[in-house]
Amino acid sequence: MPRWLPRAMVLALALFACFQLGSWAFHQLIGLLINILIAFFLALAIEPAVGRMSARGMRRGLATFLVFFAVFIAAAGFVFLLGSMLAGQIVDMVEGFPKYLDSVIHWINDTFRTELSRVEIQDSLLRSDWLRKYVQNSASGVLDISATVLGGLFKLLTIFLFSFYFAADGPRLRRALCSVLPPAKQAEVLRAWEIAVDKTGGYLYSRGLMALISGVAHYILLEILGVPYAPALAVWVGLVSQFIPTIGTYLAGALPMLIAFTINPWYALWVLGFVVIYQQFENYVLQPKLTSKTVDIHPAVAFGSVVAGTALLGAVGALIAIPAVATLQAFLGAYVKRYAVTDDPRVHGHRRSGGGQALARLRGLLRGRDTREAEDDGDAASRTSGTDDRP
């Protein structure tokens, strides 16, 4: 056995153990890393407001607290208004449910010649095994729901704390990062940080603009149908559909449908159809154009980045994919060498003028060759016939 073989085996085993340990640690900390990533982009989003307030002499910690406090007050007020509205509508639905049930039973009896009654349906439903099992499962699942809610609150608190530190200690963080890099690399890091702030702000601006357009469009529909609380529902649809990725569209459309159902069940179908049609218009027409102008990336790149971000990180990836790709594209654009484009009609999608002449010349040559071949065949045929006529 060579002398180096035991040492190499020990080194290989140590490297494998380190890899396994690192992989285990990464999978255990993946949730924390995703929360830190969300907090970092949230800090970039509020950086312009904090920077303006800090430039006027206010401490960055106080400025960051005021920005977060304003966001919290706006979100709490919005949730309170929607909660009170939803509670009132649920009470109205519960009070009017017997009327809806009577109308459905009456339609079934007239259509299918049955003799159903609401009292019999209620008794059979209350005595059914399905309802008993559902109540038991719901009671056992209360603890799971409570754990999920507490876990969500803990994640929000973690994101808030990290984003507050990133925004309040932004200059200190940049100095600490630049202190371990040479001067040339420091300039590149600071430029990348500035680009990230600009692109994240542009992305939030585009989202806010799409939320405004969506809210106005749904407000017009709800006012035409006569659905109550149309302004609050329009704000709900605009904000939730734009700032909650993947499931935001379904959450945003469910509440207006529920409120419209209390007025007229057909109104809920109208709202559903409008939500589906508008979502297609937003995904394929409005969002790519606004994103390409505010974030300065191609609509196809924006769409592809959202799909890729969703595949990699789920809802979080869909939310931060566009500003991340825009930042990377703007940063790498300084290192791509560009040349002057030649003055060729094909660059603009036009064919060259000589292309038609060359094609015509080729067709003429082909016709001439076909003519010569036909003449040669005629001469051969005439010679053959003259030979056969001889005695």
Short mmCIF file of C-alpha atoms in Angstrom, two decimals:
data_model
loop_
_atom_site.label_atom_id
_atom_site.label_comp_id
_atom_site.label_asym_id
_atom_site.label_seq_id
_atom_site.Cartn_x
_atom_site.Cartn_y
_atom_site.Cartn_z
CA MET A 1 0.00 0.00 0.00
CA PRO A 2 1.42 3.41 -0.93
CA ARG A 3 2.06 5.79 1.97
CA TRP A 4 -0.21 8.47 0.56
CA LEU A 5 -3.26 6.17 0.23
CA PRO A 6 -4.36 6.17 3.94
CA ARG A 7 -3.98 9.93 4.08
CA ALA A 8 -5.97 10.32 0.86
CA MET A 9 -8.74 8.06 2.18
CA VAL A 10 -8.96 10.03 5.41
CA LEU A 11 -9.05 13.30 3.46
CA ALA A 12 -11.78 11.96 1.15
CA LEU A 13 -13.88 10.79 4.10
CA ALA A 14 -13.41 14.15 5.84
CA LEU A 15 -14.50 16.03 2.71
CA PHE A 16 -17.53 13.79 2.32
CA ALA A 17 -18.46 14.31 5.97
CA CYS A 18 -18.11 18.09 5.56
CA PHE A 19 -20.30 17.98 2.46
CA GLN A 20 -22.98 15.98 4.25
CA LEU A 21 -22.85 18.33 7.23
CA GLY A 22 -23.09 21.39 5.02
CA SER A 23 -25.99 19.89 3.06
CA TRP A 24 -27.83 19.06 6.28
CA ALA A 25 -27.24 22.55 7.69
CA PHE A 26 -28.41 24.17 4.45
CA HIS A 27 -31.65 22.19 4.41
CA GLN A 28 -32.25 23.05 8.04
CA LEU A 29 -31.64 26.77 7.46
CA ILE A 30 -33.36 27.13 4.09
CA GLY A 31 -36.39 28.77 5.71
CA LEU A 32 -34.25 31.32 7.53
CA LEU A 33 -32.26 32.07 4.37
CA ILE A 34 -35.45 32.70 2.40
CA ASN A 35 -36.73 35.03 5.14
CA ILE A 36 -33.42 36.93 5.05
CA LEU A 37 -33.68 37.23 1.26
CA ILE A 38 -37.20 38.65 1.54
CA ALA A 39 -36.06 41.05 4.24
CA PHE A 40 -33.16 42.23 2.07
CA PHE A 41 -35.42 43.09 -0.88
CA LEU A 42 -37.90 44.75 1.49
CA ALA A 43 -35.06 46.89 2.87
CA LEU A 44 -34.08 47.81 -0.70
CA ALA A 45 -37.68 48.83 -1.39
CA ILE A 46 -37.84 51.29 1.52
CA GLU A 47 -34.26 52.50 1.05
CA PRO A 48 -35.25 55.58 -1.06
CA ALA A 49 -37.72 56.83 1.56
CA VAL A 50 -35.30 56.20 4.43
CA GLY A 51 -32.48 57.85 2.50
CA ARG A 52 -34.50 61.03 1.87
CA MET A 53 -35.50 61.31 5.51
CA SER A 54 -31.92 60.65 6.63
CA ALA A 55 -30.60 63.31 4.23
CA ARG A 56 -32.78 65.88 6.01
CA GLY A 57 -31.05 65.23 9.33
CA MET A 58 -33.17 62.44 10.80
CA ARG A 59 -31.48 59.38 12.25
CA ARG A 60 -31.73 56.31 10.03
CA GLY A 61 -33.13 54.18 12.83
CA LEU A 62 -35.96 56.62 13.48
CA ALA A 63 -36.61 57.09 9.76
CA THR A 64 -36.83 53.33 9.24
CA PHE A 65 -39.17 52.97 12.20
CA LEU A 66 -41.45 55.72 10.85
CA VAL A 67 -41.62 54.10 7.41
CA PHE A 68 -42.46 50.69 8.87
CA PHE A 69 -44.97 52.26 11.24
CA ALA A 70 -46.75 54.00 8.35
CA VAL A 71 -46.89 50.75 6.40
CA PHE A 72 -48.20 48.91 9.46
CA ILE A 73 -50.91 51.52 10.12
CA ALA A 74 -52.06 51.42 6.50
CA ALA A 75 -52.14 47.60 6.46
CA ALA A 76 -53.93 47.39 9.83
CA GLY A 77 -56.55 49.93 8.77
CA PHE A 78 -57.15 48.12 5.51
CA VAL A 79 -57.49 44.74 7.24
CA PHE A 80 -59.84 46.22 9.86
CA LEU A 81 -62.12 47.75 7.23
CA LEU A 82 -62.21 44.55 5.20
CA GLY A 83 -62.77 42.46 8.33
CA SER A 84 -65.75 44.52 9.45
CA MET A 85 -67.16 44.49 5.92
CA LEU A 86 -66.69 40.74 5.58
CA ALA A 87 -68.23 40.09 9.00
CA GLY A 88 -71.33 42.08 8.05
CA GLN A 89 -71.65 40.24 4.76
CA ILE A 90 -71.26 36.84 6.44
CA VAL A 91 -74.05 37.74 8.88
CA ASP A 92 -76.27 38.77 5.95
CA MET A 93 -75.47 35.53 4.14
CA VAL A 94 -76.30 33.41 7.20
CA GLU A 95 -79.60 35.25 7.70
CA GLY A 96 -80.51 34.94 4.02
CA PHE A 97 -79.36 31.34 3.59
CA PRO A 98 -82.83 29.84 4.32
CA LYS A 99 -84.29 31.95 1.52
CA TYR A 100 -81.63 30.76 -0.92
CA LEU A 101 -82.20 27.17 0.18
CA ASP A 102 -85.98 27.48 -0.23
CA SER A 103 -85.58 28.92 -3.73
CA VAL A 104 -83.22 26.07 -4.73
CA ILE A 105 -85.57 23.44 -3.29
CA HIS A 106 -88.53 25.02 -5.07
CA TRP A 107 -86.64 24.95 -8.38
CA ILE A 108 -85.68 21.29 -7.88
CA ASN A 109 -89.28 20.30 -7.04
CA ASP A 110 -90.66 22.10 -10.09
CA THR A 111 -87.98 20.74 -12.44
CA PHE A 112 -87.69 17.11 -11.32
CA ARG A 113 -91.21 16.65 -9.86
CA THR A 114 -89.93 15.92 -6.35
CA GLU A 115 -91.33 16.73 -2.90
CA LEU A 116 -88.31 17.90 -0.96
CA SER A 117 -88.60 20.14 2.10
CA ARG A 118 -86.07 22.22 3.93
CA VAL A 119 -86.82 20.61 7.30
CA GLU A 120 -86.12 17.11 5.98
CA ILE A 121 -82.85 18.22 4.38
CA GLN A 122 -81.70 19.92 7.57
CA ASP A 123 -82.53 16.86 9.70
CA SER A 124 -80.75 14.47 7.34
CA LEU A 125 -77.74 16.76 7.19
CA LEU A 126 -77.50 17.15 10.97
CA ARG A 127 -77.78 13.39 11.50
CA SER A 128 -75.35 12.42 8.75
CA ASP A 129 -72.07 10.66 9.52
CA TRP A 130 -70.24 12.99 7.14
CA LEU A 131 -71.04 16.06 9.25
CA ARG A 132 -70.06 14.26 12.46
CA LYS A 133 -66.70 13.22 11.00
CA TYR A 134 -66.13 16.71 9.63
CA VAL A 135 -66.73 18.28 13.04
CA GLN A 136 -64.36 15.81 14.67
CA ASN A 137 -61.63 16.44 12.12
CA SER A 138 -62.11 20.21 12.46
CA ALA A 139 -61.80 20.00 16.23
CA SER A 140 -58.62 17.96 15.97
CA GLY A 141 -57.21 20.35 13.38
CA VAL A 142 -57.59 23.44 15.55
CA LEU A 143 -54.16 22.87 17.07
CA ASP A 144 -52.61 22.53 13.60
CA ILE A 145 -54.23 25.78 12.49
CA SER A 146 -53.02 27.54 15.62
CA ALA A 147 -49.47 26.27 15.07
CA THR A 148 -49.59 27.45 11.45
CA VAL A 149 -50.79 30.91 12.49
CA LEU A 150 -48.10 31.21 15.16
CA GLY A 151 -45.45 30.04 12.69
CA GLY A 152 -46.60 32.64 10.18
CA LEU A 153 -46.47 35.38 12.79
CA PHE A 154 -42.95 34.31 13.77
CA LYS A 155 -41.84 34.44 10.12
CA LEU A 156 -43.31 37.93 9.74
CA LEU A 157 -41.51 39.07 12.87
CA THR A 158 -38.23 37.60 11.59
CA ILE A 159 -38.61 39.33 8.22
CA PHE A 160 -39.47 42.62 9.93
CA LEU A 161 -36.44 42.50 12.24
CA PHE A 162 -33.96 41.65 9.48
CA SER A 163 -35.40 44.23 7.08
CA PHE A 164 -35.26 46.86 9.85
CA TYR A 165 -31.58 46.10 10.49
CA PHE A 166 -30.75 46.08 6.77
CA ALA A 167 -32.44 49.46 6.24
CA ALA A 168 -31.32 51.17 9.46
CA ASP A 169 -27.71 49.92 9.28
CA GLY A 170 -27.41 50.09 5.51
CA PRO A 171 -24.33 52.36 5.45
CA ARG A 172 -22.61 50.33 8.16
CA LEU A 173 -23.36 47.11 6.27
CA ARG A 174 -21.92 48.54 3.06
CA ARG A 175 -18.79 49.73 4.87
CA ALA A 176 -18.32 46.31 6.46
CA LEU A 177 -18.69 44.63 3.09
CA CYS A 178 -16.34 47.03 1.32
CA SER A 179 -13.70 46.78 4.05
CA VAL A 180 -12.82 43.22 2.97
CA LEU A 181 -12.57 44.07 -0.74
CA PRO A 182 -9.96 45.95 -2.79
CA PRO A 183 -10.86 49.50 -3.99
CA ALA A 184 -11.79 48.37 -7.53
CA LYS A 185 -14.21 45.75 -6.20
CA GLN A 186 -15.67 48.22 -3.69
CA ALA A 187 -16.87 50.48 -6.51
CA GLU A 188 -18.51 47.52 -8.24
CA VAL A 189 -20.30 46.42 -5.05
CA LEU A 190 -21.61 49.93 -4.38
CA ARG A 191 -22.79 50.24 -7.99
CA ALA A 192 -24.56 46.89 -7.77
CA TRP A 193 -26.23 48.00 -4.51
CA GLU A 194 -27.46 51.22 -6.13
CA ILE A 195 -28.78 49.34 -9.17
CA ALA A 196 -30.62 46.91 -6.89
CA VAL A 197 -32.31 49.80 -5.08
CA ASP A 198 -33.39 51.42 -8.37
CA LYS A 199 -34.70 48.19 -9.91
CA THR A 200 -36.56 47.14 -6.78
CA GLY A 201 -38.18 50.56 -6.58
CA GLY A 202 -39.14 50.38 -10.25
CA TYR A 203 -40.63 46.95 -9.75
CA LEU A 204 -42.74 48.13 -6.81
CA TYR A 205 -43.82 51.14 -8.87
CA SER A 206 -45.00 48.86 -11.69
CA ARG A 207 -46.84 46.66 -9.21
CA GLY A 208 -48.51 49.68 -7.64
CA LEU A 209 -49.57 50.94 -11.08
CA MET A 210 -51.02 47.55 -12.01
CA ALA A 211 -52.83 47.45 -8.65
CA LEU A 212 -54.36 50.85 -9.43
CA ILE A 213 -55.49 49.76 -12.91
CA SER A 214 -56.91 46.49 -11.57
CA GLY A 215 -58.73 48.27 -8.76
CA VAL A 216 -60.32 50.80 -11.12
CA ALA A 217 -61.43 48.08 -13.57
CA HIS A 218 -63.02 45.93 -10.87
CA TYR A 219 -64.58 48.99 -9.21
CA ILE A 220 -66.38 49.85 -12.47
CA LEU A 221 -67.72 46.28 -12.74
CA LEU A 222 -68.88 46.15 -9.12
CA GLU A 223 -70.59 49.54 -9.42
CA ILE A 224 -72.41 48.40 -12.57
CA LEU A 225 -73.62 45.26 -10.81
CA GLY A 226 -74.59 47.23 -7.71
CA VAL A 227 -72.40 45.22 -5.33
CA PRO A 228 -71.99 46.97 -1.94
CA TYR A 229 -68.61 48.10 -0.63
CA ALA A 230 -67.30 48.44 -4.19
CA PRO A 231 -64.40 50.81 -3.31
CA ALA A 232 -63.08 48.55 -0.53
CA LEU A 233 -63.43 45.46 -2.71
CA ALA A 234 -61.63 47.18 -5.57
CA VAL A 235 -58.72 48.08 -3.29
CA TRP A 236 -58.66 44.49 -2.01
CA VAL A 237 -58.52 43.05 -5.52
CA GLY A 238 -55.80 45.47 -6.63
CA LEU A 239 -53.47 44.96 -3.67
CA VAL A 240 -53.91 41.24 -3.07
CA SER A 241 -53.66 40.23 -6.74
CA GLN A 242 -50.42 42.17 -7.24
CA PHE A 243 -48.51 41.75 -3.99
CA ILE A 244 -49.37 38.14 -3.12
CA PRO A 245 -47.85 35.92 -5.81
CA THR A 246 -49.33 32.69 -7.18
CA ILE A 247 -52.49 32.54 -5.03
CA GLY A 248 -53.12 36.28 -4.84
CA THR A 249 -55.40 36.28 -7.86
CA TYR A 250 -57.67 33.60 -6.40
CA LEU A 251 -57.81 35.26 -3.00
CA ALA A 252 -58.56 38.60 -4.61
CA GLY A 253 -61.39 37.27 -6.74
CA ALA A 254 -63.01 35.09 -4.07
CA LEU A 255 -64.14 37.95 -1.83
CA PRO A 256 -65.98 39.99 -4.53
CA MET A 257 -67.64 36.78 -5.73
CA LEU A 258 -68.78 36.03 -2.17
CA ILE A 259 -70.24 39.51 -1.71
CA ALA A 260 -71.87 39.44 -5.16
CA PHE A 261 -73.45 36.05 -4.37
CA THR A 262 -75.36 37.64 -1.47
CA ILE A 263 -77.00 40.02 -3.94
CA ASN A 264 -77.59 37.67 -6.85
CA PRO A 265 -75.96 34.30 -7.59
CA TRP A 266 -75.63 35.26 -11.27
CA TYR A 267 -73.59 38.31 -10.27
CA ALA A 268 -70.98 35.96 -8.81
CA LEU A 269 -70.62 34.30 -12.24
CA TRP A 270 -70.22 37.72 -13.87
CA VAL A 271 -67.48 38.62 -11.40
CA LEU A 272 -65.75 35.27 -11.96
CA GLY A 273 -65.76 35.71 -15.74
CA PHE A 274 -64.43 39.25 -15.49
CA VAL A 275 -61.65 38.20 -13.09
CA VAL A 276 -60.53 35.41 -15.43
CA ILE A 277 -60.58 37.62 -18.55
CA TYR A 278 -58.81 40.51 -16.86
CA GLN A 279 -56.17 38.18 -15.43
CA GLN A 280 -55.31 36.95 -18.92
CA PHE A 281 -55.12 40.52 -20.18
CA GLU A 282 -52.86 41.49 -17.29
CA ASN A 283 -50.55 38.48 -17.61
CA TYR A 284 -50.00 38.66 -21.36
CA VAL A 285 -50.47 42.35 -22.22
CA LEU A 286 -50.31 44.77 -19.28
CA GLN A 287 -47.70 43.25 -16.98
CA PRO A 288 -44.99 42.60 -19.62
CA LYS A 289 -45.26 46.13 -21.03
CA LEU A 290 -45.20 47.92 -17.66
CA THR A 291 -42.43 45.72 -16.33
CA SER A 292 -40.28 46.27 -19.41
CA LYS A 293 -40.59 50.05 -19.02
CA THR A 294 -40.17 50.42 -15.26
CA VAL A 295 -37.62 47.66 -14.69
CA ASP A 296 -36.08 47.92 -18.18
CA ILE A 297 -36.12 44.25 -19.13
CA HIS A 298 -37.71 42.53 -22.11
CA PRO A 299 -41.27 41.23 -21.55
CA ALA A 300 -40.19 37.70 -22.48
CA VAL A 301 -37.34 37.89 -19.96
CA ALA A 302 -39.75 39.17 -17.28
CA PHE A 303 -42.18 36.33 -17.93
CA GLY A 304 -39.42 33.73 -17.99
CA SER A 305 -37.86 35.06 -14.79
CA VAL A 306 -41.18 34.77 -12.96
CA VAL A 307 -41.61 31.17 -14.16
CA ALA A 308 -38.04 30.30 -13.16
CA GLY A 309 -38.35 32.02 -9.78
CA THR A 310 -41.56 30.15 -9.04
CA ALA A 311 -39.91 26.84 -9.95
CA LEU A 312 -36.91 27.54 -7.70
CA LEU A 313 -38.37 29.28 -4.63
CA GLY A 314 -42.13 29.13 -5.08
CA ALA A 315 -44.12 32.26 -4.20
CA VAL A 316 -41.03 34.06 -2.88
CA GLY A 317 -39.18 33.44 -6.13
CA ALA A 318 -42.09 34.79 -8.16
CA LEU A 319 -42.08 37.96 -6.06
CA ILE A 320 -38.36 38.75 -6.22
CA ALA A 321 -37.49 37.22 -9.60
CA ILE A 322 -38.01 40.35 -11.72
CA PRO A 323 -36.01 42.84 -9.58
CA ALA A 324 -33.23 40.25 -9.13
CA VAL A 325 -32.96 39.58 -12.88
CA ALA A 326 -33.17 43.30 -13.67
CA THR A 327 -30.36 44.04 -11.21
CA LEU A 328 -28.19 41.27 -12.63
CA GLN A 329 -28.84 42.40 -16.19
CA ALA A 330 -28.02 46.04 -15.45
CA PHE A 331 -24.87 45.09 -13.52
CA LEU A 332 -23.52 42.73 -16.17
CA GLY A 333 -24.37 45.18 -18.94
CA ALA A 334 -21.31 47.25 -18.05
CA TYR A 335 -19.02 44.30 -18.78
CA VAL A 336 -20.49 43.37 -22.17
CA LYS A 337 -18.57 44.90 -25.07
CA ARG A 338 -20.88 46.31 -27.75
CA TYR A 339 -20.15 47.20 -31.38
CA ALA A 340 -21.75 49.49 -33.93
CA VAL A 341 -24.43 47.69 -35.93
CA THR A 342 -23.84 47.53 -39.68
CA ASP A 343 -26.20 49.43 -41.95
CA ASP A 344 -27.85 46.39 -43.49
CA PRO A 345 -31.58 46.19 -44.37
CA ARG A 346 -31.69 42.70 -42.89
CA VAL A 347 -31.11 44.19 -39.43
CA HIS A 348 -34.52 45.91 -39.70
CA GLY A 349 -36.24 42.80 -41.02
CA HIS A 350 -36.02 43.72 -44.73
CA ARG A 351 -34.49 41.61 -47.47
CA ARG A 352 -31.67 42.95 -49.59
CA SER A 353 -32.61 44.53 -52.94
CA GLY A 354 -30.23 42.25 -54.82
CA GLY A 355 -31.91 39.16 -53.51
CA GLY A 356 -34.74 39.42 -56.05
CA GLN A 357 -32.30 39.90 -58.94
CA ALA A 358 -30.24 36.90 -57.88
CA LEU A 359 -33.38 34.78 -57.64
CA ALA A 360 -34.52 35.91 -61.06
CA ARG A 361 -31.07 35.13 -62.52
CA LEU A 362 -31.18 31.66 -60.97
CA ARG A 363 -34.62 31.02 -62.42
CA GLY A 364 -33.39 32.15 -65.86
CA LEU A 365 -30.44 29.75 -65.70
CA LEU A 366 -32.76 26.90 -64.75
CA ARG A 367 -35.13 27.71 -67.62
CA GLY A 368 -32.23 27.86 -70.09
CA ARG A 369 -30.98 24.48 -68.95
CA ASP A 370 -34.46 22.99 -69.33
CA THR A 371 -34.70 24.44 -72.87
CA ARG A 372 -31.36 23.01 -73.90
CA GLU A 373 -32.28 19.61 -72.50
CA ALA A 374 -35.55 19.67 -74.46
CA GLU A 375 -33.74 20.57 -77.71
CA ASP A 376 -31.20 17.79 -77.17
CA ASP A 377 -34.02 15.31 -76.65
CA GLY A 378 -35.71 16.48 -79.89
CA ASP A 379 -32.51 16.11 -81.92
CA ALA A 380 -31.94 12.63 -80.56
CA ALA A 381 -35.49 11.63 -81.43
CA SER A 382 -35.16 12.99 -85.00
CA ARG A 383 -31.90 11.14 -85.54
CA THR A 384 -33.44 7.94 -84.28
CA SER A 385 -36.44 8.27 -86.61
CA GLY A 386 -34.22 9.01 -89.63
CA THR A 387 -32.18 5.89 -89.00
CA ASP A 388 -35.29 3.69 -88.79
CA ASP A 389 -36.59 4.98 -92.25
CA ARG A 390 -33.54 3.71 -94.12
CA PRO A 391 -34.01 0.53 -96.23
#
